[in-house]
Coordinates of N, CA, C and O in Angstrom, one line a residue:
P1 N -34.0 -21.8 -31.6 CA -33.4 -20.6 -32.3 C -33.5 -19.4 -31.0 O -34.9 -19.3 -30.8
V2 N -32.6 -18.3 -30.8 CA -32.9 -17.6 -30.2 C -33.5 -16.4 -31.2 O -33.1 -16.1 -31.9
H3 N -34.5 -15.7 -30.4 CA -35.0 -14.7 -31.3 C -34.1 -13.2 -31.1 O -34.1 -12.9 -29.9
L4 N -33.6 -12.6 -31.8 CA -32.6 -11.1 -31.8 C -33.4 -10.4 -32.3 O -34.1 -10.8 -33.6
P5 N -33.5 -9.3 -32.3 CA -33.5 -7.7 -32.2 C -33.3 -7.2 -34.0 O -32.2 -8.0 -34.2
S6 N -33.7 -7.2 -34.8 CA -33.4 -6.8 -36.5 C -31.8 -5.9 -36.3 O -31.4 -6.0 -37.0
E7 N -32.1 -5.0 -35.0 CA -30.9 -4.3 -35.1 C -29.8 -4.8 -34.6 O -28.5 -4.6 -35.4
I8 N -29.3 -6.7 -34.6 CA -28.6 -6.9 -34.2 C -28.1 -7.9 -35.1 O -27.1 -8.4 -35.5
T9 N -29.3 -8.4 -35.9 CA -29.0 -9.3 -36.9 C -28.8 -8.7 -38.4 O -28.8 -9.4 -39.5
D10 N -29.1 -7.1 -38.6 CA -29.3 -6.3 -39.4 C -27.6 -6.5 -40.5 O -27.4 -6.0 -41.5
K11 N -26.7 -6.6 -39.7 CA -25.2 -6.6 -40.4 C -24.5 -7.9 -39.7 O -24.6 -8.4 -38.9
P12 N -23.9 -8.7 -40.5 CA -22.7 -9.8 -40.3 C -22.3 -9.8 -39.0 O -21.7 -8.6 -38.7
L13 N -21.5 -10.9 -38.4 CA -21.2 -10.5 -36.7 C -20.0 -9.9 -37.4 O -19.2 -9.0 -36.9
S14 N -18.9 -10.8 -38.5 CA -17.9 -10.3 -38.7 C -17.5 -9.0 -39.0 O -16.5 -8.6 -39.0
K15 N -18.8 -8.2 -39.4 CA -18.6 -6.8 -39.7 C -18.7 -5.7 -38.5 O -18.5 -4.4 -38.7
K16 N -19.0 -6.3 -37.5 CA -19.3 -5.7 -36.4 C -18.2 -5.1 -35.6 O -17.5 -5.8 -35.4
T17 N -18.7 -3.9 -35.1 CA -17.2 -3.2 -34.7 C -17.1 -3.3 -33.0 O -18.3 -3.7 -32.8
V18 N -16.4 -2.8 -32.4 CA -16.2 -3.3 -30.7 C -17.6 -2.4 -30.4 O -17.8 -3.3 -29.4
E19 N -17.3 -1.2 -30.6 CA -18.8 -0.5 -29.9 C -20.0 -1.4 -30.7 O -21.0 -1.4 -29.2
E20 N -20.2 -1.9 -31.5 CA -21.5 -2.0 -32.1 C -21.5 -3.8 -31.2 O -22.7 -4.0 -30.7
I21 N -20.5 -4.3 -30.5 CA -20.5 -5.7 -29.9 C -21.3 -5.3 -28.7 O -22.1 -5.5 -28.0
C22 N -20.7 -4.2 -28.1 CA -21.4 -3.5 -27.0 C -22.7 -3.4 -26.8 O -23.1 -3.3 -25.7
N23 N -23.3 -2.4 -27.8 CA -24.6 -2.4 -27.8 C -25.4 -3.6 -28.1 O -26.4 -3.6 -28.2
V24 N -24.9 -4.8 -29.1 CA -25.4 -6.1 -29.1 C -25.4 -6.6 -27.3 O -26.8 -6.8 -27.0
L25 N -24.6 -6.6 -26.3 CA -25.2 -7.0 -25.4 C -25.9 -6.0 -24.4 O -26.4 -6.7 -23.9
K26 N -26.2 -4.9 -25.1 CA -27.1 -3.9 -24.3 C -28.3 -4.5 -24.5 O -29.5 -4.0 -23.5
Q27 N -28.7 -4.9 -25.8 CA -30.0 -5.5 -25.6 C -30.1 -6.8 -26.4 O -31.5 -7.3 -25.9
I28 N -29.6 -7.7 -25.2 CA -30.0 -8.9 -24.8 C -30.7 -9.0 -23.9 O -30.1 -8.5 -22.6
N29 N -32.0 -9.6 -23.9 CA -32.7 -9.9 -22.8 C -31.8 -10.9 -21.4 O -31.7 -12.2 -22.3
G30 N -31.9 -10.6 -20.0 CA -31.6 -11.2 -19.2 C -30.0 -11.3 -18.5 O -30.2 -12.2 -17.8
L31 N -29.3 -10.4 -19.5 CA -27.9 -10.4 -19.1 C -28.1 -9.6 -17.4 O -29.7 -8.8 -17.3
T32 N -26.9 -9.6 -16.5 CA -27.3 -8.9 -15.3 C -27.0 -7.4 -15.6 O -25.9 -7.2 -16.5
N33 N -28.0 -6.9 -15.8 CA -27.8 -4.9 -16.2 C -26.9 -4.7 -15.2 O -25.8 -3.8 -16.4
S34 N -26.3 -4.7 -14.2 CA -25.4 -3.8 -13.2 C -24.0 -4.4 -13.6 O -23.1 -4.2 -13.8
R35 N -23.9 -5.4 -14.9 CA -23.0 -6.2 -15.1 C -22.6 -6.1 -16.6 O -21.4 -6.2 -16.6
I36 N -23.2 -5.2 -17.3 CA -23.0 -5.1 -18.8 C -22.1 -4.2 -19.0 O -21.1 -4.0 -19.7
T37 N -22.0 -3.2 -18.1 CA -20.7 -1.9 -18.3 C -19.3 -2.6 -18.0 O -18.6 -2.0 -18.7
N38 N -19.4 -3.9 -16.7 CA -18.0 -4.4 -16.7 C -17.7 -5.1 -17.9 O -16.9 -5.3 -18.7
Y39 N -19.0 -6.1 -18.7 CA -18.4 -6.6 -20.0 C -18.0 -5.8 -20.9 O -17.2 -6.5 -21.9
C40 N -18.7 -4.5 -21.3 CA -18.4 -4.0 -22.4 C -16.6 -3.2 -22.2 O -16.1 -3.0 -23.2
D41 N -16.4 -2.7 -21.0 CA -15.2 -2.6 -20.6 C -14.3 -3.6 -21.0 O -13.5 -3.4 -22.0
V42 N -14.4 -4.8 -21.0 CA -13.6 -6.0 -21.1 C -13.7 -6.3 -22.8 O -12.2 -6.3 -23.3
I43 N -14.8 -6.0 -23.3 CA -14.7 -6.1 -24.5 C -14.0 -4.7 -25.4 O -12.9 -5.1 -26.1
V44 N -14.3 -3.4 -24.7 CA -13.1 -2.1 -25.3 C -11.5 -3.0 -25.1 O -10.7 -2.7 -26.2
N45 N -11.5 -3.2 -23.8 CA -10.0 -3.5 -23.8 C -9.4 -4.4 -24.0 O -7.6 -4.4 -24.4
Q46 N -10.4 -5.6 -24.6 CA -9.7 -6.4 -25.3 C -9.6 -6.4 -26.9 O -9.5 -7.4 -27.3
N47 N -10.4 -5.9 -27.3 CA -10.6 -5.3 -28.6 C -11.0 -6.4 -29.2 O -10.6 -7.0 -30.1
I48 N -12.5 -6.5 -28.7 CA -13.1 -7.9 -29.3 C -14.0 -7.5 -30.2 O -15.2 -6.9 -29.7
S49 N -14.3 -7.5 -31.3 CA -14.7 -7.3 -32.6 C -15.8 -8.6 -32.9 O -15.1 -9.7 -32.5
G50 N -16.3 -8.0 -33.7 CA -17.4 -9.0 -34.2 C -16.9 -10.0 -35.2 O -16.9 -11.4 -35.0
A51 N -15.1 -9.7 -35.9 CA -14.7 -10.4 -36.3 C -13.6 -11.5 -35.4 O -13.6 -12.6 -35.9
V52 N -13.5 -10.8 -34.2 CA -13.0 -11.5 -33.3 C -13.8 -12.6 -33.1 O -13.7 -14.0 -32.9
L53 N -15.1 -12.3 -32.9 CA -16.4 -13.2 -31.9 C -16.6 -14.2 -33.1 O -16.9 -15.4 -32.8
A54 N -16.7 -13.6 -34.2 CA -16.9 -15.0 -35.4 C -16.0 -16.1 -35.6 O -15.8 -16.9 -35.9
H55 N -14.9 -15.9 -34.9 CA -13.5 -17.3 -35.4 C -13.2 -17.3 -34.1 O -12.1 -18.5 -34.2
C56 N -13.0 -17.0 -32.8 CA -12.6 -17.0 -31.6 C -13.0 -18.4 -31.1 O -14.1 -18.9 -31.5
N57 N -12.1 -18.9 -30.2 CA -12.1 -20.2 -29.5 C -13.5 -19.7 -28.5 O -13.3 -18.8 -27.3
I58 N -14.4 -20.4 -28.4 CA -15.5 -19.9 -27.6 C -14.7 -20.2 -25.7 O -15.3 -19.5 -24.9
S59 N -14.4 -21.2 -25.6 CA -13.9 -21.6 -24.1 C -12.9 -20.4 -23.6 O -13.0 -20.0 -22.8
E60 N -12.2 -20.0 -24.8 CA -11.2 -19.0 -24.3 C -11.9 -17.5 -24.2 O -11.4 -16.9 -23.2
L61 N -12.7 -17.3 -24.8 CA -13.4 -16.3 -24.8 C -14.4 -16.1 -23.4 O -14.3 -15.0 -22.6
K62 N -14.4 -17.3 -22.9 CA -15.5 -17.3 -21.6 C -14.5 -16.8 -20.4 O -14.8 -16.1 -19.9
N63 N -13.6 -17.4 -20.9 CA -12.0 -17.0 -19.4 C -11.8 -15.1 -19.8 O -11.8 -14.4 -19.0
V64 N -11.9 -15.2 -21.1 CA -11.5 -13.2 -20.9 C -12.6 -12.5 -20.4 O -12.7 -11.7 -20.1
L65 N -14.0 -12.8 -20.7 CA -15.4 -11.9 -20.6 C -15.4 -12.2 -19.2 O -16.4 -11.3 -18.7
T66 N -15.1 -12.8 -18.7 CA -15.5 -13.1 -16.8 C -16.7 -12.6 -16.6 O -16.9 -12.5 -15.7
M67 N -17.9 -13.7 -17.3 CA -19.2 -13.2 -17.0 C -19.5 -14.4 -16.0 O -19.2 -15.5 -15.7
N68 N -20.5 -13.9 -15.0 CA -20.8 -15.1 -14.5 C -21.9 -16.2 -15.5 O -22.0 -15.9 -16.1
F69 N -22.3 -17.3 -14.5 CA -22.6 -18.3 -15.1 C -24.0 -18.3 -16.1 O -23.9 -18.3 -17.7
G70 N -25.0 -17.7 -15.9 CA -26.1 -17.2 -16.6 C -25.9 -16.5 -17.7 O -26.6 -16.4 -18.7
D71 N -25.5 -15.5 -17.4 CA -24.6 -14.4 -18.1 C -24.3 -14.8 -19.6 O -24.2 -14.7 -20.4
W72 N -23.6 -15.8 -18.9 CA -22.4 -16.5 -20.2 C -23.2 -17.4 -20.9 O -23.1 -17.1 -22.0
E73 N -23.8 -18.1 -20.6 CA -24.8 -18.9 -21.2 C -25.8 -18.4 -22.1 O -25.9 -18.9 -23.3
I74 N -26.6 -17.3 -21.7 CA -27.3 -16.1 -22.6 C -26.3 -15.5 -23.8 O -26.9 -15.8 -24.7
F75 N -25.2 -15.1 -23.4 CA -24.8 -14.4 -24.4 C -24.2 -15.6 -25.1 O -23.9 -15.3 -26.8
Q76 N -23.7 -16.9 -24.9 CA -23.2 -18.3 -26.1 C -24.4 -18.7 -26.7 O -24.1 -18.8 -28.1
L77 N -25.6 -18.5 -26.4 CA -26.6 -18.5 -27.1 C -26.8 -17.6 -28.2 O -27.0 -17.9 -29.8
V78 N -26.8 -16.5 -27.8 CA -26.7 -15.2 -28.9 C -25.1 -15.1 -29.8 O -25.6 -15.7 -30.8
L79 N -24.5 -15.6 -29.4 CA -23.1 -15.7 -30.2 C -23.4 -16.9 -31.3 O -23.1 -16.5 -32.5
L80 N -23.7 -17.8 -31.0 CA -23.9 -19.3 -31.5 C -25.0 -18.8 -32.8 O -24.8 -19.3 -34.1
S81 N -25.8 -18.2 -31.9 CA -27.2 -18.0 -33.2 C -26.5 -16.6 -34.5 O -26.4 -16.7 -35.5
L82 N -25.8 -15.8 -34.1 CA -25.4 -14.7 -35.1 C -24.1 -15.7 -35.6 O -23.7 -15.1 -37.0
R83 N -23.5 -16.4 -35.2 CA -22.6 -17.4 -35.7 C -23.1 -17.8 -37.0 O -22.5 -18.3 -37.8
G84 N -24.5 -18.4 -36.8 CA -25.6 -19.2 -37.3 C -25.2 -20.4 -37.6 O -25.3 -21.2 -38.1
T85 N -25.0 -21.1 -36.2 CA -24.8 -22.2 -36.0 C -25.3 -22.9 -35.0 O -25.3 -24.3 -34.5
V86 N -26.7 -22.0 -34.6 CA -27.3 -22.7 -33.8 C -28.9 -23.2 -34.7 O -29.0 -22.7 -36.0

């Protein structure tokens, strides 16, 4: 499993706001720092809250977020961990 800071895991994924999802992104080790602002812009513009992330189709999410391959793989691991499916 992925080790996540307690700030990320202290609240169920489905209860996180769009802003909190952006904060989660900022705390993930290994993402391309120069692209995090772009990812957060997409999350805000697409209204991707924790409830959306908890239930959405992951392959559709990949197309919406337009992350590079490495960032996507890391984010997907974190998302699956937050969903409790890892």
